[in-house]
Amino acid sequence: MFDERTRCVVLVGVQWGDEGKGKITDVLAEQATLVARYQGGANAGHTVLVDGEEFILHLIPSGALYPDVRCVLGNGVVLDPWTLIDEIEMLQSRGVEIEDRLGVSRRAHLVLPYHKQLDGAKEAAKGSSRIGTTKRGIGPAYRDKIARNGLRVCDLADRDYCWDVVREGAAAANAVLDYYGVEERADSEAVMTRLATVTKRLLALGTDTGAEIRAELAGDGRVLLEGAQGSLLDVDHGTYPFVTSSTTTAGGAAAGVGIGPTLIDEVLGVVKAYTTRVGAGPFPTELQGEEADRLRNLGAEFGATTGRPRRPGWFDGIVVRHAAGVNGLTGLAVTKLDVLDSFDEVLLGVGYQLDGVATANFPERAADIARVRPVYEKEMGWKADTGSCRSWDELPDAARHYLKRIETVAEVPIRLVSVGSARNQIIRVD
Ligand code: IMP
């Protein structure tokens, strides 16, 4: 992926998250000098398998598992300081030294305990119309950021300022908790006490991510900007309101680390060979019953952050084409092809019907997305093990045909195919 002309790559999820970005980031990070997260927070769960050992990372970029790669969290990330410290310590306890090559943007906003309280209270109050969030406080933290009542890493140096923000934040949170009929209250003093335990360490990690990345690219560095969640969870381009609260798509990468878009050379979309979604919201190609159970179990589709069973479905070409457009994808990395190895036939969504009328567009309203009927193409299964394939030519004919159809429907060339969770189970496509 990286070469003389390609030195800054954005990696984005093309569906509803959980596409296997952790694995692809890990593969690309081998050639990178710096890996940066640009949005989201500890709602993400990136799983990476190294020498049979599984690592699940929520905040720290997946590049962490290469000892020479610098890892940074950009200003677009909302940072839960205690999760970050736990993750640093988890990695250290497993022999991965990270703290001296980790940076967090001094402009990144913090997720505070009352953000999590608010997330939980709102979800509980909404009952069956809840979003199904990860309850990591993501929405409320971004809301405070946009409402200009957020606390940033740099602010930790000024305790009086922190008091002002936290006092107002906790009071506002309490009004909302009251509105939702929740007895639990935000406690500004407790927040300040907890913050004091992480302040020194966070300030020491503070950096200017934009300046770092620009310097890296001015030299001979190679930078990977790692997206979390997926394009259909983007606050603008996803299935609103069943989305996360950040710009997950490639357009958010530049703003989320502090560089100009002109520095980005390629945008690689990570897409599963089928589709999954976790949480509520419309999902046109969703499977039900036994077929869903089979795909879920074969793909081990259980959330890395919440452990929730994911909702499985067939590949949806309309979703992927929509994502290809809004991200300006230059290539695709198809993951989990091996999960389909045992199927007699595989369905590929190539269009939608809305009220009996064919539509090539992805509808804006969740209510309409919930009503579309997918139009499928039936592809022959390959009924062979792809997990041991290491080149395009080694793949069974029917698997190659399926991938070619994905490429045609998405209108984006496939650059990588992942056929298992291990680092070496990857096929590079010329
Ligand atoms: P939030 O980001 O926790 O506010 O959750 C909003 C929506 O995004 C919910 O449907 C979550 O299930 C979904 N979501 C958030 N993070 C991820 C992720 O990393 N993978 C898949 N879905 C996610």
XYZ file of C-alpha atoms in Angstrom, residues 1-427:
427
model
C 0.000 0.000 0.000
C 2.741 2.449 0.952
C 5.314 3.377 -1.677
C 7.279 6.431 -2.811
C 4.116 8.252 -3.853
C 1.781 6.874 -1.186
C 2.874 8.092 2.213
C -0.369 9.013 3.914
C -3.212 6.497 3.843
C -6.633 6.734 5.464
C -8.238 3.473 6.457
C -12.012 3.495 6.922
C -14.733 0.972 7.644
C -17.199 0.774 4.776
C -20.186 -0.795 6.548
C -21.452 -0.459 10.149
C -18.121 -1.083 11.866
C -16.468 -4.357 12.864
C -15.175 -4.859 9.331
C -11.831 -6.103 10.608
C -10.036 -2.753 10.520
C -7.778 -3.819 13.386
C -6.332 -6.644 11.333
C -5.830 -4.477 8.218
C -4.318 -1.632 10.248
C -1.985 -4.145 11.788
C -0.953 -5.406 8.329
C -0.379 -1.879 6.974
C 1.290 -0.665 10.146
C 4.242 -2.895 9.341
C 5.217 -0.333 6.692
C 4.093 2.755 8.620
C 6.139 4.964 10.900
C 3.128 6.583 12.575
C -0.473 5.424 13.082
C -3.136 7.890 14.235
C -6.745 7.545 15.324
C -8.816 10.517 14.171
C -12.298 10.071 15.706
C -14.422 8.045 18.089
C -13.306 6.840 21.454
C -13.434 3.741 23.589
C -16.599 2.654 21.725
C -14.264 1.004 19.209
C -12.975 -2.512 19.702
C -10.151 -3.490 17.359
C -9.060 -7.110 17.550
C -5.551 -8.043 16.448
C -4.029 -11.525 16.546
C -0.239 -11.662 16.811
C 1.502 -15.049 17.028
C -1.714 -16.640 18.273
C -2.161 -13.994 20.978
C -5.292 -11.843 20.818
C -5.211 -8.148 21.646
C -8.385 -6.040 21.847
C -7.724 -2.312 21.675
C -10.356 0.344 22.281
C -8.387 3.577 22.084
C -4.767 2.929 21.221
C -4.255 2.456 17.466
C -3.697 -1.102 16.269
C -0.211 -0.077 15.090
C 0.817 -0.389 18.754
C 1.781 -3.988 18.216
C 4.776 -3.049 16.042
C 7.487 -1.890 18.454
C 8.866 0.908 16.264
C 5.588 2.547 15.269
C 4.603 5.843 16.847
C 0.912 5.868 17.838
C -1.138 8.997 18.330
C -4.722 9.903 19.173
C -5.839 12.957 17.235
C -7.887 15.934 18.361
C -10.976 14.337 16.803
C -10.902 11.501 19.321
C -12.845 11.707 22.581
C -10.534 10.312 25.178
C -11.573 8.346 28.227
C -8.441 8.859 30.347
C -8.985 5.865 32.617
C -9.589 3.483 29.725
C -6.442 4.819 28.091
C -4.332 4.207 31.197
C -5.822 0.706 31.605
C -5.005 -0.057 28.001
C -1.426 1.183 28.347
C -1.025 -1.020 31.409
C -2.669 -4.030 29.762
C -0.195 -3.750 26.884
C 2.747 -3.273 29.232
C 1.739 -6.328 31.277
C 1.796 -8.341 28.051
C 5.246 -7.106 27.057
C 4.211 -4.290 24.683
C 5.941 -1.063 25.756
C 3.813 1.765 24.412
C 3.931 4.810 26.680
C 7.151 6.279 25.290
C 5.862 6.066 21.686
C 2.289 7.144 22.357
C 0.955 10.680 21.988
C -2.444 12.216 22.590
C -3.483 15.462 21.000
C -3.532 18.268 23.532
C -6.711 19.365 21.747
C -8.510 16.038 22.257
C -11.626 16.245 24.426
C -12.073 14.069 27.483
C -14.910 11.661 28.184
C -15.836 12.281 31.815
C -17.842 10.035 34.140
C -21.008 12.097 33.725
C -20.891 11.562 29.953
C -21.239 7.847 30.576
C -24.034 8.420 33.079
C -25.888 10.508 30.491
C -25.366 7.933 27.743
C -26.779 5.165 29.956
C -29.719 7.248 31.214
C -30.792 8.361 27.732
C -30.592 4.847 26.336
C -32.602 3.450 29.254
C -35.232 6.188 28.888
C -35.668 5.615 25.161
C -36.587 1.978 25.671
C -37.322 0.222 22.411
C -36.364 3.282 20.352
C -32.839 3.399 21.802
C -29.809 3.632 19.514
C -28.069 0.702 21.198
C -24.941 2.703 22.002
C -21.858 1.196 23.605
C -22.580 3.360 26.701
C -19.027 4.697 26.612
C -20.237 8.304 26.875
C -19.420 9.082 23.252
C -22.506 11.109 22.260
C -22.563 13.270 25.404
C -18.811 13.947 25.165
C -19.110 15.123 21.555
C -22.163 17.150 22.504
C -20.184 19.011 25.168
C -17.388 19.554 22.647
C -19.721 21.119 20.066
C -21.628 23.034 22.757
C -18.248 24.466 23.863
C -18.356 22.986 27.307
C -15.760 20.295 26.792
C -12.565 19.665 28.714
C -9.461 19.017 26.658
C -6.172 17.359 27.490
C -4.382 20.734 27.465
C -6.868 22.154 29.983
C -5.696 19.717 32.641
C -2.758 22.032 33.323
C -5.193 24.631 34.682
C -7.086 23.185 37.633
C -9.276 26.251 38.157
C -10.412 26.095 34.545
C -11.147 22.367 34.959
C -13.265 23.133 38.019
C -15.320 25.666 36.044
C -15.973 23.268 33.181
C -16.671 20.251 35.374
C -18.955 22.184 37.720
C -21.061 23.406 34.796
C -20.909 20.025 33.051
C -22.030 18.158 36.157
C -24.856 20.628 36.848
C -26.115 20.349 33.278
C -25.801 16.567 33.453
C -27.825 16.497 36.641
C -30.647 18.458 35.034
C -30.742 15.898 32.226
C -30.509 12.917 34.612
C -33.397 14.444 36.507
C -35.363 14.816 33.269
C -34.825 11.119 32.545
C -35.978 10.245 36.064
C -32.641 8.765 37.067
C -31.674 9.031 40.723
C -27.949 8.830 40.166
C -26.200 12.219 40.148
C -23.009 13.604 38.626
C -20.531 14.642 41.297
C -18.084 17.352 40.245
C -15.837 16.771 43.251
C -15.527 13.064 42.512
C -14.746 13.859 38.860
C -12.009 16.302 39.893
C -10.529 13.787 42.335
C -10.433 11.108 39.672
C -8.960 13.537 37.135
C -6.133 14.356 39.534
C -5.012 10.725 39.372
C -4.403 10.850 35.612
C -3.467 14.481 34.980
C 0.313 14.150 35.138
C 0.394 11.114 32.897
C -1.968 12.595 30.323
C -0.115 15.895 30.152
C 3.106 13.971 29.609
C 1.508 12.212 26.627
C 0.213 15.511 25.183
C 1.333 16.427 21.685
C 0.341 18.389 18.582
C -0.718 15.545 16.293
C -0.994 17.728 13.173
C 2.518 19.088 13.597
C 3.867 15.593 14.222
C 2.234 14.148 11.117
C 3.308 17.036 8.915
C 6.888 16.627 10.116
C 6.704 12.887 9.499
C 5.522 13.450 5.915
C 8.063 16.217 5.309
C 10.711 13.628 6.138
C 10.429 10.099 4.809
C 7.744 8.871 7.228
C 4.643 6.889 6.279
C 1.425 7.685 8.084
C -1.706 5.621 8.540
C -4.861 7.429 9.676
C -7.011 4.756 11.270
C -10.777 5.208 11.335
C -12.997 3.605 13.935
C -16.626 2.465 13.545
C -17.842 2.463 9.934
C -19.119 4.797 7.226
C -22.764 3.903 7.861
C -22.291 5.054 11.470
C -21.053 8.475 10.298
C -23.099 11.254 11.883
C -23.776 12.845 8.467
C -23.624 10.002 5.960
C -24.843 7.081 8.036
C -28.250 5.748 9.014
C -29.107 8.772 11.188
C -30.092 8.792 14.027
C -28.756 5.225 14.408
C -25.170 6.419 14.110
C -22.258 7.350 16.306
C -21.517 11.008 17.021
C -18.416 11.588 14.908
C -17.306 11.863 11.289
C -16.143 8.321 10.695
C -15.646 8.848 6.965
C -12.371 9.861 5.340
C -13.287 13.553 5.263
C -12.951 13.563 9.045
C -9.424 12.217 8.997
C -7.649 15.449 8.123
C -9.643 17.561 10.589
C -9.390 14.868 13.244
C -5.599 14.918 13.382
C -4.860 18.477 12.258
C -3.548 18.235 8.697
C -4.905 19.402 5.344
C -6.681 16.919 3.050
C -4.058 17.578 0.376
C -1.594 15.469 2.369
C -3.725 12.323 2.006
C -2.681 10.010 -0.843
C -5.026 7.024 -0.623
C -8.262 6.018 1.113
C -8.560 2.300 1.731
C -12.024 0.994 2.624
C -12.259 -2.111 4.775
C -15.303 -4.206 3.947
C -16.434 -7.573 5.218
C -17.312 -10.224 2.598
C -20.777 -10.103 4.169
C -22.310 -7.469 6.493
C -22.853 -7.056 10.227
C -24.313 -4.407 12.427
C -24.398 -4.074 16.208
C -26.935 -1.889 17.950
C -30.295 -0.778 16.591
C -31.129 0.710 13.210
C -32.117 -0.331 9.697
C -30.156 -3.043 7.909
C -31.624 -4.038 4.508
C -29.724 -7.304 3.904
C -30.070 -8.581 7.470
C -30.573 -12.329 7.946
C -32.841 -13.863 10.558
C -33.165 -17.176 12.333
C -30.905 -20.113 11.564
C -29.164 -18.456 8.639
C -28.241 -15.535 10.898
C -27.020 -17.882 13.637
C -24.871 -19.789 11.184
C -23.141 -16.680 9.823
C -22.765 -15.186 13.316
C -21.153 -18.319 14.684
C -18.901 -18.943 11.689
C -17.701 -15.343 11.796
C -17.524 -15.173 15.623
C -19.643 -12.057 15.350
C -19.796 -10.838 18.926
C -18.847 -7.252 19.834
C -15.258 -6.717 20.976
C -16.323 -3.811 23.215
C -19.693 -4.904 24.561
C -19.792 -8.646 23.793
C -23.195 -8.133 22.140
C -24.127 -10.568 19.347
C -23.826 -8.775 16.013
C -26.631 -8.819 13.464
C -25.387 -10.614 10.338
C -26.521 -10.232 6.733
C -25.448 -10.565 3.109
C -23.072 -8.187 1.371
C -24.897 -4.979 0.447
C -23.526 -3.380 -2.709
C -25.649 -0.240 -2.309
C -24.193 0.416 1.129
C -20.676 -0.106 -0.167
C -21.174 2.100 -3.223
C -22.613 4.849 -1.021
C -19.604 4.540 1.289
C -17.205 4.469 -1.666
C -18.619 7.793 -2.820
C -18.628 9.668 0.459
C -15.123 8.440 1.323
C -13.569 8.763 -2.129
C -12.234 5.228 -1.745
C -9.193 4.392 -3.849
C -9.115 0.722 -2.861
C -10.904 -1.984 -0.903
C -9.638 -4.483 1.633
C -12.126 -7.365 1.789
C -12.037 -9.241 5.082
C -13.372 -12.539 6.430
C -13.763 -14.183 3.030
C -12.985 -17.523 4.729
C -16.186 -17.234 6.814
C -18.183 -17.954 3.638
C -16.126 -21.051 2.723
C -18.835 -23.582 3.614
C -21.829 -21.929 1.928
C -23.490 -23.582 -1.118
C -24.438 -20.184 -2.410
C -23.748 -16.624 -1.375
C -26.096 -13.693 -1.935
C -24.900 -10.302 -3.065
C -27.169 -7.249 -2.748
C -27.009 -5.236 -5.969
C -29.987 -2.908 -5.682
C -32.991 -1.796 -3.643
C -36.694 -1.567 -4.339
C -38.545 1.135 -2.437
C -42.334 0.897 -2.718
C -41.869 -1.305 -5.766
C -39.590 1.186 -7.514
C -35.934 0.348 -8.145
C -33.505 2.786 -6.568
C -29.768 2.933 -6.923
C -29.405 5.466 -4.124
C -29.002 4.965 -0.422
C -32.032 6.676 1.183
C -31.440 9.462 3.709
C -34.180 8.525 6.172
C -33.805 5.545 8.501
C -37.532 4.852 8.056
C -37.046 4.469 4.282
C -33.894 2.363 4.666
C -35.923 0.069 6.904
C -38.521 -0.332 4.132
C -36.314 -1.085 1.126
C -36.235 -4.597 -0.285
C -32.832 -5.692 -1.456
C -32.361 -7.123 -4.932
C -29.952 -10.046 -4.798
C -27.654 -11.808 -7.179
C -26.972 -15.439 -6.300
C -23.329 -16.428 -6.455
C -22.068 -19.996 -6.353
C -20.306 -20.956 -3.130
C -16.716 -22.208 -3.424
C -16.937 -24.912 -0.746
C -13.190 -24.890 -0.167
C -10.774 -23.634 2.465
C -9.478 -20.167 1.601
C -7.681 -19.666 4.939
C -4.492 -21.127 3.537
C -4.528 -19.123 0.277
C -1.797 -16.504 0.032
C -2.272 -15.270 -3.521
C -5.130 -14.355 -5.845
C -4.340 -17.342 -8.056
C -4.640 -19.758 -5.143
C -8.239 -18.684 -4.443
C -11.013 -20.965 -5.778
C -12.597 -19.759 -9.044
C -15.984 -19.086 -7.413
C -14.361 -16.999 -4.647
C -12.496 -14.948 -7.248
C -15.739 -14.470 -9.146
C -17.490 -13.298 -5.957
C -14.708 -10.806 -5.241
C -14.812 -9.547 -8.821
C -18.556 -8.943 -8.458
C -17.906 -6.978 -5.243
C -15.364 -4.897 -7.098
C -17.767 -4.196 -9.954
C -20.719 -3.390 -7.715
C -18.636 -1.151 -5.449
C -16.788 0.396 -8.402
C -13.541 0.266 -6.402
C -10.556 -2.044 -6.987
C -9.732 -4.674 -4.371
C -6.199 -4.300 -3.013
C -6.206 -6.764 -0.108
C -8.180 -9.864 0.826
C -8.069 -11.203 4.372
C -8.731 -14.922 4.804
C -8.344 -15.341 8.556
C -7.476 -13.472 11.693
C -3.722 -14.212 11.727
C -1.330 -11.562 10.449
C -0.123 -13.693 7.543
C -3.605 -14.642 6.305
C -3.630 -11.859 3.759
C -3.627 -11.716 -0.035
